[in-house]
Coordinates of C-alpha atoms in Angstrom, one line a residue:
X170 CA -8.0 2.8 5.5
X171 CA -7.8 0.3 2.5
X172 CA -10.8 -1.7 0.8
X173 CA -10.7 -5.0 2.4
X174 CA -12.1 -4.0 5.6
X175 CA -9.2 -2.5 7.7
X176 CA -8.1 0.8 9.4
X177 CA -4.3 0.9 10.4
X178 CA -3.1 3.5 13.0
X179 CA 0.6 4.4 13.1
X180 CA 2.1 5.6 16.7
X181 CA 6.0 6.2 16.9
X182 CA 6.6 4.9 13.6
X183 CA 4.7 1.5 14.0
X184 CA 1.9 0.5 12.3
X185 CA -1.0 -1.8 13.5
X186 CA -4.8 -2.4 12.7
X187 CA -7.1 -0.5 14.8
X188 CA -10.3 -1.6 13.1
X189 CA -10.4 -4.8 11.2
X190 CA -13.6 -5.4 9.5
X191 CA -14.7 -8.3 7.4
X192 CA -16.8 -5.7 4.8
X193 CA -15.3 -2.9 2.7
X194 CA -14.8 0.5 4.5
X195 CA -15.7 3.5 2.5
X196 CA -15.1 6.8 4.0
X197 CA -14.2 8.3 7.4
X198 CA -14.0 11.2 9.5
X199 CA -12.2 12.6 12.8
X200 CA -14.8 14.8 14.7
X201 CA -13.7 17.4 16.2
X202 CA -13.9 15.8 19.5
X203 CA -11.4 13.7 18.3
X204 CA -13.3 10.6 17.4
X205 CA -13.3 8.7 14.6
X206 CA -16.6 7.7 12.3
X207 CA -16.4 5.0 9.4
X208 CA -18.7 3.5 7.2
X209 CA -19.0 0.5 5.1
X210 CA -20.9 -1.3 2.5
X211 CA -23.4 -2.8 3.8
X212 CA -24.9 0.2 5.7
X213 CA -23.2 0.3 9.1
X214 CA -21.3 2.8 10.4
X215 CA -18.5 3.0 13.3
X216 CA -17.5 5.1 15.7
X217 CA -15.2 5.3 18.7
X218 CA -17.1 8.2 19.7
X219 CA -19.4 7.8 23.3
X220 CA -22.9 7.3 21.9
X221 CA -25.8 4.4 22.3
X222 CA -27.1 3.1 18.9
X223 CA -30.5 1.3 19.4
X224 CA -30.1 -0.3 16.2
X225 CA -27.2 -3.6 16.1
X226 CA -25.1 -3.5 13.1
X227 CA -25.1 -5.8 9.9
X228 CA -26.0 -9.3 10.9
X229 CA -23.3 -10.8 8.7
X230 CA -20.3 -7.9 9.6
X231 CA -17.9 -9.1 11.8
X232 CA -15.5 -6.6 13.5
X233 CA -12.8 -6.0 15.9
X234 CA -10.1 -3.3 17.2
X235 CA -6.5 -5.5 16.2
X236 CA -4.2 -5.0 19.0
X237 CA -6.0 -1.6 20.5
X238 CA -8.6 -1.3 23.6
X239 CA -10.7 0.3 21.4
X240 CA -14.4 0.2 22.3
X241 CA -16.1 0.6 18.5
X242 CA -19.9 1.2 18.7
X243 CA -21.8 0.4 15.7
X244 CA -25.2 0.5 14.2
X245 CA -26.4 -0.5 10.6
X246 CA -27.7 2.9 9.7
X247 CA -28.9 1.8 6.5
X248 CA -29.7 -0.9 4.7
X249 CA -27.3 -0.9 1.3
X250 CA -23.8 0.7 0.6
X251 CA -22.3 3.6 2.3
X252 CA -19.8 6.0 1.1
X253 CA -19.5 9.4 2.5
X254 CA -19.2 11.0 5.7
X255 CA -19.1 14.7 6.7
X256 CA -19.9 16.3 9.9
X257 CA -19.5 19.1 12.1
X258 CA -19.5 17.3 16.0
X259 CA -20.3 13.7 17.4
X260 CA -24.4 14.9 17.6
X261 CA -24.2 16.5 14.0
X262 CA -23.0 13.6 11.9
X263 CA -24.4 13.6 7.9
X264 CA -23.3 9.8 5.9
X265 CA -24.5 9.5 2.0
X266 CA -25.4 6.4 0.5
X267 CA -24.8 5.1 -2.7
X268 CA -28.6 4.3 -3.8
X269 CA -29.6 8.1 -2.5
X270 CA -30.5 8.6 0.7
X271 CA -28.6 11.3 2.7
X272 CA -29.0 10.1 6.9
X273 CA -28.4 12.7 9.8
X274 CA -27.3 11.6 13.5
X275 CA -28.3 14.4 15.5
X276 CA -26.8 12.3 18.4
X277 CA -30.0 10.2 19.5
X278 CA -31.5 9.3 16.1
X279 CA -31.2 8.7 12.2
X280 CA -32.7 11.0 9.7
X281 CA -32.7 10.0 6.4
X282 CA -33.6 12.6 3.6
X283 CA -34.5 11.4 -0.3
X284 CA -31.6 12.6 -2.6
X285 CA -30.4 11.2 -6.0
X286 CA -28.4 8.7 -6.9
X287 CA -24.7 8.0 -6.8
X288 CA -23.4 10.6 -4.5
X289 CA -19.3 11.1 -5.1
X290 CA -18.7 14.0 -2.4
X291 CA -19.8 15.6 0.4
X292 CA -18.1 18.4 2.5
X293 CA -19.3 21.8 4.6
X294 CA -18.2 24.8 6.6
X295 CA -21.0 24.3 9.4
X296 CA -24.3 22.3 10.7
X297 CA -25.9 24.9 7.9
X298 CA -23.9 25.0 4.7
X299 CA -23.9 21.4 4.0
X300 CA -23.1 20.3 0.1
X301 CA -23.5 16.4 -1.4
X302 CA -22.3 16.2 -5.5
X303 CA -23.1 13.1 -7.1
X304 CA -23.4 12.2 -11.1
X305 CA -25.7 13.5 -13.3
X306 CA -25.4 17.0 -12.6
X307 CA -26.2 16.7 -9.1
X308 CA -24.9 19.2 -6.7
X309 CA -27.2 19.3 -3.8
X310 CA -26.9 22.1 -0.1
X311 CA -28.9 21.6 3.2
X312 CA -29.6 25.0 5.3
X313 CA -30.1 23.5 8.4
X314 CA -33.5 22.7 7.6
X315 CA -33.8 21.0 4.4
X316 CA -31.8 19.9 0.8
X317 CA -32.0 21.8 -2.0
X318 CA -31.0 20.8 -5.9
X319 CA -28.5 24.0 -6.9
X320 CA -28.8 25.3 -10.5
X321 CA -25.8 24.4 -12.8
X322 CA -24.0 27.4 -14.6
X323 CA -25.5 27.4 -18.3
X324 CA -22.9 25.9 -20.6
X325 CA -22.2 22.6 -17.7
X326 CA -24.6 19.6 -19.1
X327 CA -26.9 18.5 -16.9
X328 CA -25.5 14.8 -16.9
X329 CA -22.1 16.0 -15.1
X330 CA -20.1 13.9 -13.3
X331 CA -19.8 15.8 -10.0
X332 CA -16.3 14.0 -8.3
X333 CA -15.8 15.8 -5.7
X334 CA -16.3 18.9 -3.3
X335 CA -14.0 21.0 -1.1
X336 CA -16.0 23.7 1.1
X337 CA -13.7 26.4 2.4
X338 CA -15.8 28.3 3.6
X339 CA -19.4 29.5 3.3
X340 CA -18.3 31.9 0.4
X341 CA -16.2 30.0 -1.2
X342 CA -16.5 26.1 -2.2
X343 CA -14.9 24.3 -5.1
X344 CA -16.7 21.7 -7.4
X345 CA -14.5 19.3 -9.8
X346 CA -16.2 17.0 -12.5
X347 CA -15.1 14.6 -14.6
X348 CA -15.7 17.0 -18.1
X349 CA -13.1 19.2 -16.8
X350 CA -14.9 21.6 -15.3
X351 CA -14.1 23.8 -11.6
X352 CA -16.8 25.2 -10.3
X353 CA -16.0 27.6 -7.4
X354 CA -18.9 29.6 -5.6
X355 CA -21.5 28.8 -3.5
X356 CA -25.2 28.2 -2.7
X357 CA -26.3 31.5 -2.2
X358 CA -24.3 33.6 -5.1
X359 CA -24.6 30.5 -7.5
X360 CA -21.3 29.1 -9.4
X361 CA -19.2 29.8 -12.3
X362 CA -17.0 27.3 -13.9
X363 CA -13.1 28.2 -14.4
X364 CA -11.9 24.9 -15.4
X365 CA -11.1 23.6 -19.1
X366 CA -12.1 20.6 -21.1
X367 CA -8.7 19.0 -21.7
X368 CA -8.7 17.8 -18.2
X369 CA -11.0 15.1 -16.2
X370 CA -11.2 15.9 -12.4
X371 CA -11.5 13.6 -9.5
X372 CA -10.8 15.4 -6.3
X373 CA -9.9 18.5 -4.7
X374 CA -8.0 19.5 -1.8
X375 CA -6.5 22.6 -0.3
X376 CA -3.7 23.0 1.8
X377 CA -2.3 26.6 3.5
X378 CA -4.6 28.4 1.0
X379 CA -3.4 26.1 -2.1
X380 CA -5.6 24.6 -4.4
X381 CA -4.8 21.3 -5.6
X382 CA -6.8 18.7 -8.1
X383 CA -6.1 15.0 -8.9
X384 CA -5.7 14.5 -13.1
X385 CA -6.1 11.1 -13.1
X386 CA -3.8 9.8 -16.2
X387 CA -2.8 13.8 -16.5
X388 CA -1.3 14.1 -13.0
X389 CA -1.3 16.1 -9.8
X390 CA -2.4 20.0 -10.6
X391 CA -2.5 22.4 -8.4
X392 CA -4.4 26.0 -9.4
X393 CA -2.4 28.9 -9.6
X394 CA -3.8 32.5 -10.4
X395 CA -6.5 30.9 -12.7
X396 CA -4.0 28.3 -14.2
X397 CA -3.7 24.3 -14.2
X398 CA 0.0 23.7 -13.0
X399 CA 1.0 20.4 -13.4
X400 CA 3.0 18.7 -10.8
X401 CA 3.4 15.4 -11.5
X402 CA 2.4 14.2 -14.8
X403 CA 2.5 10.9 -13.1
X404 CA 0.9 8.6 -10.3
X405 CA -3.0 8.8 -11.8
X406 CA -4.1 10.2 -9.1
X407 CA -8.0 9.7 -8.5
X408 CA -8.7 11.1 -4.4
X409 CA -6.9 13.5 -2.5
X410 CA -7.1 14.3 1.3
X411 CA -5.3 16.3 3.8
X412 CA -3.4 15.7 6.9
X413 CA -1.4 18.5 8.5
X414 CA 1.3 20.2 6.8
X415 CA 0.9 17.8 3.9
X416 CA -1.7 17.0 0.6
X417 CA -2.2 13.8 -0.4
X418 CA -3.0 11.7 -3.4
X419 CA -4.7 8.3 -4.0
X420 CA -3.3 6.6 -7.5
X421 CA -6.0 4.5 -9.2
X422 CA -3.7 1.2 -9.1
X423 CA -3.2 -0.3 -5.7
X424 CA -2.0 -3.3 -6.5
X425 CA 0.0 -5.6 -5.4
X426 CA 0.1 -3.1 -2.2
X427 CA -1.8 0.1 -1.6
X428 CA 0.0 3.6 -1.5
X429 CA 0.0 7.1 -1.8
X430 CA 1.7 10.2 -2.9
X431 CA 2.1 12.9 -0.4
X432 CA 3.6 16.3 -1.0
X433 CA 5.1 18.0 2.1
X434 CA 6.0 21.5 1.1
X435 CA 9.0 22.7 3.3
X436 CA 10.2 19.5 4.2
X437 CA 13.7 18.5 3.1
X438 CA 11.7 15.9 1.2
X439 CA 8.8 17.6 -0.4
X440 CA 7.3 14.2 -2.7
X441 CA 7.0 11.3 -1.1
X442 CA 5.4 7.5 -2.1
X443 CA 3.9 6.5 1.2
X444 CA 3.9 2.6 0.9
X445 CA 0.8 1.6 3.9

């Protein structure tokens, strides 16, 4: 997925556009029933997934499927930017906006529920152990009924940059923020924050059990017995996300063409820059 609108699919080592979009997509996510959901900026959301939005999408958005018989339904959920999307099947589907609001597709209807400004994450383990972390010091968890604002450990100020979340599982779930700090825990024990001020956060990832964190201008860490390991003290890496048997990292410059970093561990290649 890259910024000017476009998702490319690669099959037997050829890539092509699968959803070409004349807004900026934002975030996506594979349901388990193997469909794919996007979102953009001006509300809408896609899906190749078998449901019947009432709602039509963006007046102005203008989409298609490139060179694939894909049938892409979509709906303009919301009216302003998009950028987050987490679920656990095609009828249990939770997207975050950037002005607040947190909307739920329970596989006939939207949802939306009031929560603060400028969400940066969201992840979960199941329909009831949902988190969204956003800026100032927002960390928020839905128990399958409703969102609740989770207390901060003492010492983190309460204008933290949240960057990201990675949920595990319902006992443990891993925080990352832009002071430095790692807050692992989770809604029901509270948190405690191992990280350390020389370094800024901006994602998380795990792969096999391995904890890994995006430095930014520091690099590609990965945590190790309660350490920072650095990697790659190069790259400025500022998003990760997983695919199978491999961890990836976004760099902050894209240009002139985008690419990523992805670290294959057993492979007779273990780093490689993936040019898309």
């Amino acid at each position: 997925m890259n910024a000017v609108g476009e998702i490319r699919l690669t099959v037997t080592d050829r890539t092509k556009t699968c959803l070409g979009a004349n807004f900026q997509l934002n975030a996506m996510w594979a349901s388990p029933e193997g469909h794919l959901w996007v979102v953009d900026d001006q509300g809408d959301v896609f899906t190749t997934a078998d449901v019947s939005f009432t709602v039509p999408p963006f007046s102005h958005l203008k989409y298609n499927s490139g060179t694939f018989n894909i049938d892409w339904h979509v709906t303009e959920a919301y009216k302003g930017q998009l950028n987050g999307i987490w679920g656990t099947a095609d009828n249990d589907v939770w997207v975050t906006s950037f002005n607040g609001p947190a909307l739920h597709w329970d596989g006939k209807d939207w949802t939306e529920y009031a929560l603060p400004q400028a969400p940066t994450g969201i992840d979960g383990s199941a329909s009831d152990d949902v988190y969204i972390v956003g800026y100032h010091g927002n960390i928020h968890h839905f128990d399958g009924t409703e969102w609740h604002k989770l207390a901060l450990p003492e010492h983190i100020r309460a204008d933290e940059a949240f960057t990201d979340v990675k949920v595990l599982s319902a006992e443990r779930v891993y925080i990352t923020g832009r002071s430095g700090c790692l807050l692992v825990g989770n809604a029901h024990t509270g948190f405690k924050d191992i990280g350390h001020a020389q370094y800024t956060w901006y994602g998380v990832g795990e792969l096999s059990g391995r904890i890994f964190l995006a430095g930014g201008t520091q690099g590609i860490f990965e945590l190790v017995d309660g350490q920072f390991v650095c990697l790659k003290d190069k790259g400025h890496p500022v998003g990760v996300f997983e695919t199978p048997n491999a961890i990836n990292f976004i760099p902050a410059e894209q240009q002139p063409n985008p690419w990523f970093v992805r670290y294959e561990p057993g492979a007779s290649r273990e780093w490689t820059k993936v040019n898309t």
